[in-house]
């Protein structure tokens, strides 16, 4: 006989599996870059370029950033931390916004462009940072579809919304970043399964 605890467990397992299958837009096969990750400890250990003197014509231009608001919490983004970031991305060449939203991912896992994996290090929760990212740390000469041309320098306005402290918080963060239509689909499927389980239980009692 199926107990209420077992029903809750089945629902939780389904929702966790659904969230685990979520892939952020920057992690698609067409844009993911497989690179050898180097240890990242703090933002002070990075040799970053000058924000004000950033050059779109310099082939050796490095990542640059500027903090517009320093977070006040103890949580600090480091490699291996599961973070949630609100962002707006634009082309530096013409200031055209190509994407904005919120995503959750683990820093250093190659789920986003390298400029993000490096540029978000050292942020505190609640902080805001502007990233200027050269193409070699973004989408390279290939670009990304019709939205980002090859060789594009990108600027991202980022806000660190949170850092998960355990597996459950990670799953909740992933779910909150999902497309609403996907959330509706998974909730509908979970509800249907629970309904069938309860219906079966009523017949066997």
mmCIF file of C-alpha atoms in Angstrom:
data_model
loop_
_atom_site.group_PDB
_atom_site.id
_atom_site.type_symbol
_atom_site.label_atom_id
_atom_site.label_comp_id
_atom_site.label_asym_id
_atom_site.label_seq_id
_atom_site.Cartn_x
_atom_site.Cartn_y
_atom_site.Cartn_z
ATOM 1 C CA UNK A 1 0.000 0.000 0.000
ATOM 2 C CA UNK A 2 1.355 3.373 -0.936
ATOM 3 C CA UNK A 3 1.735 5.696 2.042
ATOM 4 C CA UNK A 4 1.632 9.491 2.022
ATOM 5 C CA UNK A 5 5.366 9.602 2.737
ATOM 6 C CA UNK A 6 6.038 7.451 -0.318
ATOM 7 C CA UNK A 7 3.862 9.727 -2.429
ATOM 8 C CA UNK A 8 5.777 12.800 -1.286
ATOM 9 C CA UNK A 9 9.043 10.999 -2.002
ATOM 10 C CA UNK A 10 7.926 10.161 -5.542
ATOM 11 C CA UNK A 11 6.939 13.775 -6.198
ATOM 12 C CA UNK A 12 10.218 15.094 -4.794
ATOM 13 C CA UNK A 13 12.237 12.614 -6.846
ATOM 14 C CA UNK A 14 10.428 13.640 -10.026
ATOM 15 C CA UNK A 15 10.923 17.359 -9.425
ATOM 16 C CA UNK A 16 14.595 16.872 -8.607
ATOM 17 C CA UNK A 17 15.098 14.824 -11.761
ATOM 18 C CA UNK A 18 13.359 17.485 -13.817
ATOM 19 C CA UNK A 19 15.491 20.262 -12.376
ATOM 20 C CA UNK A 20 18.642 18.203 -12.900
ATOM 21 C CA UNK A 21 17.857 18.030 -16.578
ATOM 22 C CA UNK A 22 17.729 21.806 -16.931
ATOM 23 C CA UNK A 23 20.372 23.294 -19.208
ATOM 24 C CA UNK A 24 21.063 27.016 -19.288
ATOM 25 C CA UNK A 25 21.061 28.807 -22.662
ATOM 26 C CA UNK A 26 24.823 29.302 -22.458
ATOM 27 C CA UNK A 27 25.434 25.568 -22.019
ATOM 28 C CA UNK A 28 24.079 24.353 -25.350
ATOM 29 C CA UNK A 29 26.307 22.160 -27.492
ATOM 30 C CA UNK A 30 26.808 24.942 -30.015
ATOM 31 C CA UNK A 31 28.304 27.368 -27.504
ATOM 32 C CA UNK A 32 29.893 25.239 -24.788
ATOM 33 C CA UNK A 33 33.673 25.437 -24.812
ATOM 34 C CA UNK A 34 35.693 22.509 -23.470
ATOM 35 C CA UNK A 35 38.812 23.923 -21.864
ATOM 36 C CA UNK A 36 41.245 22.909 -19.158
ATOM 37 C CA UNK A 37 40.153 24.780 -16.063
ATOM 38 C CA UNK A 38 42.817 26.338 -13.864
ATOM 39 C CA UNK A 39 42.371 26.776 -10.126
ATOM 40 C CA UNK A 40 40.494 29.980 -9.295
ATOM 41 C CA UNK A 41 40.681 31.182 -5.725
ATOM 42 C CA UNK A 42 39.849 34.863 -5.626
ATOM 43 C CA UNK A 43 39.399 37.839 -7.913
ATOM 44 C CA UNK A 44 42.659 39.330 -6.651
ATOM 45 C CA UNK A 45 44.601 36.399 -8.146
ATOM 46 C CA UNK A 46 43.378 37.183 -11.665
ATOM 47 C CA UNK A 47 45.389 39.357 -14.036
ATOM 48 C CA UNK A 48 42.546 41.391 -15.436
ATOM 49 C CA UNK A 49 42.608 44.225 -17.937
ATOM 50 C CA UNK A 50 41.759 47.846 -17.203
ATOM 51 C CA UNK A 51 38.010 48.482 -17.313
ATOM 52 C CA UNK A 52 38.259 52.094 -18.483
ATOM 53 C CA UNK A 53 40.984 51.357 -21.033
ATOM 54 C CA UNK A 54 39.323 48.273 -22.480
ATOM 55 C CA UNK A 55 40.112 48.013 -26.213
ATOM 56 C CA UNK A 56 38.004 46.171 -28.772
ATOM 57 C CA UNK A 57 40.844 46.328 -31.287
ATOM 58 C CA UNK A 58 43.564 44.817 -29.092
ATOM 59 C CA UNK A 59 43.846 41.080 -29.881
ATOM 60 C CA UNK A 60 45.408 40.492 -26.447
ATOM 61 C CA UNK A 61 42.683 42.297 -24.519
ATOM 62 C CA UNK A 62 41.827 40.456 -21.316
ATOM 63 C CA UNK A 63 38.628 40.314 -19.299
ATOM 64 C CA UNK A 64 37.843 43.494 -17.344
ATOM 65 C CA UNK A 65 35.224 44.248 -14.719
ATOM 66 C CA UNK A 66 33.911 46.995 -12.495
ATOM 67 C CA UNK A 67 31.865 46.573 -9.326
ATOM 68 C CA UNK A 68 28.969 49.036 -9.287
ATOM 69 C CA UNK A 69 27.641 47.679 -5.996
ATOM 70 C CA UNK A 70 29.530 45.516 -3.502
ATOM 71 C CA UNK A 71 27.399 42.916 -1.757
ATOM 72 C CA UNK A 72 27.092 43.042 2.013
ATOM 73 C CA UNK A 73 26.648 39.354 2.845
ATOM 74 C CA UNK A 74 29.303 36.826 3.813
ATOM 75 C CA UNK A 75 28.632 34.644 0.765
ATOM 76 C CA UNK A 76 31.399 34.968 -1.852
ATOM 77 C CA UNK A 77 31.360 33.463 -5.352
ATOM 78 C CA UNK A 78 34.252 31.028 -5.795
ATOM 79 C CA UNK A 79 35.034 28.110 -8.071
ATOM 80 C CA UNK A 80 32.780 25.186 -7.174
ATOM 81 C CA UNK A 81 30.034 27.378 -5.693
ATOM 82 C CA UNK A 82 26.514 27.071 -7.128
ATOM 83 C CA UNK A 83 25.410 30.620 -7.947
ATOM 84 C CA UNK A 84 22.297 32.358 -9.244
ATOM 85 C CA UNK A 85 22.939 35.409 -11.421
ATOM 86 C CA UNK A 86 20.597 37.950 -12.987
ATOM 87 C CA UNK A 87 22.129 39.416 -16.123
ATOM 88 C CA UNK A 88 21.745 41.598 -19.193
ATOM 89 C CA UNK A 89 24.094 41.049 -22.120
ATOM 90 C CA UNK A 90 24.847 43.481 -24.905
ATOM 91 C CA UNK A 91 27.240 43.815 -27.825
ATOM 92 C CA UNK A 92 29.933 46.357 -27.051
ATOM 93 C CA UNK A 93 30.091 47.416 -30.706
ATOM 94 C CA UNK A 94 26.580 48.873 -30.836
ATOM 95 C CA UNK A 95 25.154 48.441 -27.297
ATOM 96 C CA UNK A 96 22.474 46.087 -28.657
ATOM 97 C CA UNK A 97 20.981 43.916 -25.908
ATOM 98 C CA UNK A 98 20.975 40.285 -27.054
ATOM 99 C CA UNK A 99 19.813 38.516 -23.903
ATOM 100 C CA UNK A 100 18.722 39.046 -20.314
ATOM 101 C CA UNK A 101 17.341 36.887 -17.572
ATOM 102 C CA UNK A 102 18.495 34.770 -14.650
ATOM 103 C CA UNK A 103 20.455 31.525 -14.568
ATOM 104 C CA UNK A 104 21.900 29.177 -11.939
ATOM 105 C CA UNK A 105 25.070 27.162 -12.418
ATOM 106 C CA UNK A 106 28.249 25.946 -10.724
ATOM 107 C CA UNK A 107 31.261 28.186 -11.236
ATOM 108 C CA UNK A 108 34.145 26.432 -12.986
ATOM 109 C CA UNK A 109 32.062 23.625 -14.562
ATOM 110 C CA UNK A 110 32.169 25.066 -18.108
ATOM 111 C CA UNK A 111 28.404 25.599 -18.074
ATOM 112 C CA UNK A 112 28.842 29.211 -19.179
ATOM 113 C CA UNK A 113 31.392 31.166 -21.180
ATOM 114 C CA UNK A 114 34.881 31.444 -19.692
ATOM 115 C CA UNK A 115 34.457 35.168 -19.137
ATOM 116 C CA UNK A 116 31.677 34.391 -16.659
ATOM 117 C CA UNK A 117 33.571 31.618 -14.889
ATOM 118 C CA UNK A 118 36.427 34.056 -14.306
ATOM 119 C CA UNK A 119 34.589 37.355 -14.048
ATOM 120 C CA UNK A 120 32.111 36.439 -11.317
ATOM 121 C CA UNK A 121 34.778 35.237 -8.895
ATOM 122 C CA UNK A 122 34.898 37.313 -5.722
ATOM 123 C CA UNK A 123 31.379 38.753 -5.951
ATOM 124 C CA UNK A 124 29.267 38.869 -2.789
ATOM 125 C CA UNK A 125 25.554 38.109 -2.752
ATOM 126 C CA UNK A 126 23.630 41.266 -3.572
ATOM 127 C CA UNK A 127 26.556 42.733 -5.471
ATOM 128 C CA UNK A 128 26.421 44.100 -8.995
ATOM 129 C CA UNK A 129 29.263 43.891 -11.518
ATOM 130 C CA UNK A 130 29.792 44.929 -15.122
ATOM 131 C CA UNK A 131 31.893 42.500 -17.192
ATOM 132 C CA UNK A 132 33.666 43.365 -20.436
ATOM 133 C CA UNK A 133 34.557 40.119 -22.161
ATOM 134 C CA UNK A 134 36.779 39.647 -25.239
ATOM 135 C CA UNK A 135 35.743 37.070 -27.865
ATOM 136 C CA UNK A 136 38.370 34.513 -26.804
ATOM 137 C CA UNK A 137 36.604 34.301 -23.433
ATOM 138 C CA UNK A 138 33.120 34.387 -24.974
ATOM 139 C CA UNK A 139 31.960 32.882 -28.289
ATOM 140 C CA UNK A 140 35.162 33.312 -30.295
ATOM 141 C CA UNK A 141 35.169 33.679 -34.061
ATOM 142 C CA UNK A 142 32.071 31.482 -34.431
ATOM 143 C CA UNK A 143 29.687 33.707 -32.527
ATOM 144 C CA UNK A 144 26.334 32.358 -31.374
ATOM 145 C CA UNK A 145 23.662 31.967 -34.035
ATOM 146 C CA UNK A 146 22.260 35.153 -35.503
ATOM 147 C CA UNK A 147 22.411 36.985 -32.184
ATOM 148 C CA UNK A 148 26.136 37.278 -31.455
ATOM 149 C CA UNK A 149 28.470 37.746 -34.440
ATOM 150 C CA UNK A 150 31.908 36.166 -34.585
ATOM 151 C CA UNK A 151 34.654 38.100 -32.845
ATOM 152 C CA UNK A 152 32.170 40.069 -30.722
ATOM 153 C CA UNK A 153 33.210 41.784 -27.493
ATOM 154 C CA UNK A 154 30.432 41.455 -24.919
ATOM 155 C CA UNK A 155 29.317 43.432 -21.891
ATOM 156 C CA UNK A 156 27.242 41.876 -19.121
ATOM 157 C CA UNK A 157 25.536 43.673 -16.261
ATOM 158 C CA UNK A 158 25.398 41.026 -13.537
ATOM 159 C CA UNK A 159 23.836 40.786 -10.096
ATOM 160 C CA UNK A 160 24.662 37.905 -7.787
ATOM 161 C CA UNK A 161 21.264 36.853 -6.429
ATOM 162 C CA UNK A 162 22.356 33.938 -4.293
ATOM 163 C CA UNK A 163 24.784 31.117 -3.505
ATOM 164 C CA UNK A 164 23.345 27.695 -2.699
ATOM 165 C CA UNK A 165 24.609 26.068 0.487
ATOM 166 C CA UNK A 166 23.257 22.544 -0.099
ATOM 167 C CA UNK A 167 21.862 20.235 -2.772
ATOM 168 C CA UNK A 168 18.234 21.163 -2.116
ATOM 169 C CA UNK A 169 18.967 24.877 -2.505
ATOM 170 C CA UNK A 170 20.758 24.089 -5.780
ATOM 171 C CA UNK A 171 17.692 22.305 -7.149
ATOM 172 C CA UNK A 172 15.408 25.109 -6.042
ATOM 173 C CA UNK A 173 17.692 27.665 -7.703
ATOM 174 C CA UNK A 174 17.678 25.679 -10.950
ATOM 175 C CA UNK A 175 13.910 25.435 -10.885
ATOM 176 C CA UNK A 176 13.534 29.186 -10.315
ATOM 177 C CA UNK A 177 15.657 29.856 -13.404
ATOM 178 C CA UNK A 178 13.671 27.535 -15.653
ATOM 179 C CA UNK A 179 11.416 28.705 -18.446
ATOM 180 C CA UNK A 180 7.849 29.050 -17.059
ATOM 181 C CA UNK A 181 6.503 26.693 -19.721
ATOM 182 C CA UNK A 182 8.936 23.995 -18.577
ATOM 183 C CA UNK A 183 7.953 24.520 -14.944
ATOM 184 C CA UNK A 184 4.268 24.137 -15.885
ATOM 185 C CA UNK A 185 5.032 20.950 -17.815
ATOM 186 C CA UNK A 186 6.938 19.314 -14.950
ATOM 187 C CA UNK A 187 4.310 20.314 -12.381
ATOM 188 C CA UNK A 188 1.575 18.945 -14.660
ATOM 189 C CA UNK A 189 3.412 15.628 -15.062
ATOM 190 C CA UNK A 190 4.083 15.382 -11.321
ATOM 191 C CA UNK A 191 0.456 16.148 -10.540
ATOM 192 C CA UNK A 192 -0.736 13.495 -12.965
ATOM 193 C CA UNK A 193 1.488 10.867 -11.380
ATOM 194 C CA UNK A 194 0.345 11.738 -7.858
ATOM 195 C CA UNK A 195 -3.273 11.642 -9.015
ATOM 196 C CA UNK A 196 -2.795 8.173 -10.516
ATOM 197 C CA UNK A 197 -1.078 6.957 -7.336
ATOM 198 C CA UNK A 198 -3.882 8.240 -5.138
ATOM 199 C CA UNK A 199 -6.508 6.800 -7.468
ATOM 200 C CA UNK A 200 -4.804 3.414 -7.353
ATOM 201 C CA UNK A 201 -4.581 3.566 -3.556
ATOM 202 C CA UNK A 202 -8.325 4.223 -3.263
ATOM 203 C CA UNK A 203 -9.046 1.144 -5.357
ATOM 204 C CA UNK A 204 -6.867 -1.172 -3.305
ATOM 205 C CA UNK A 205 -8.193 -0.044 0.078
#
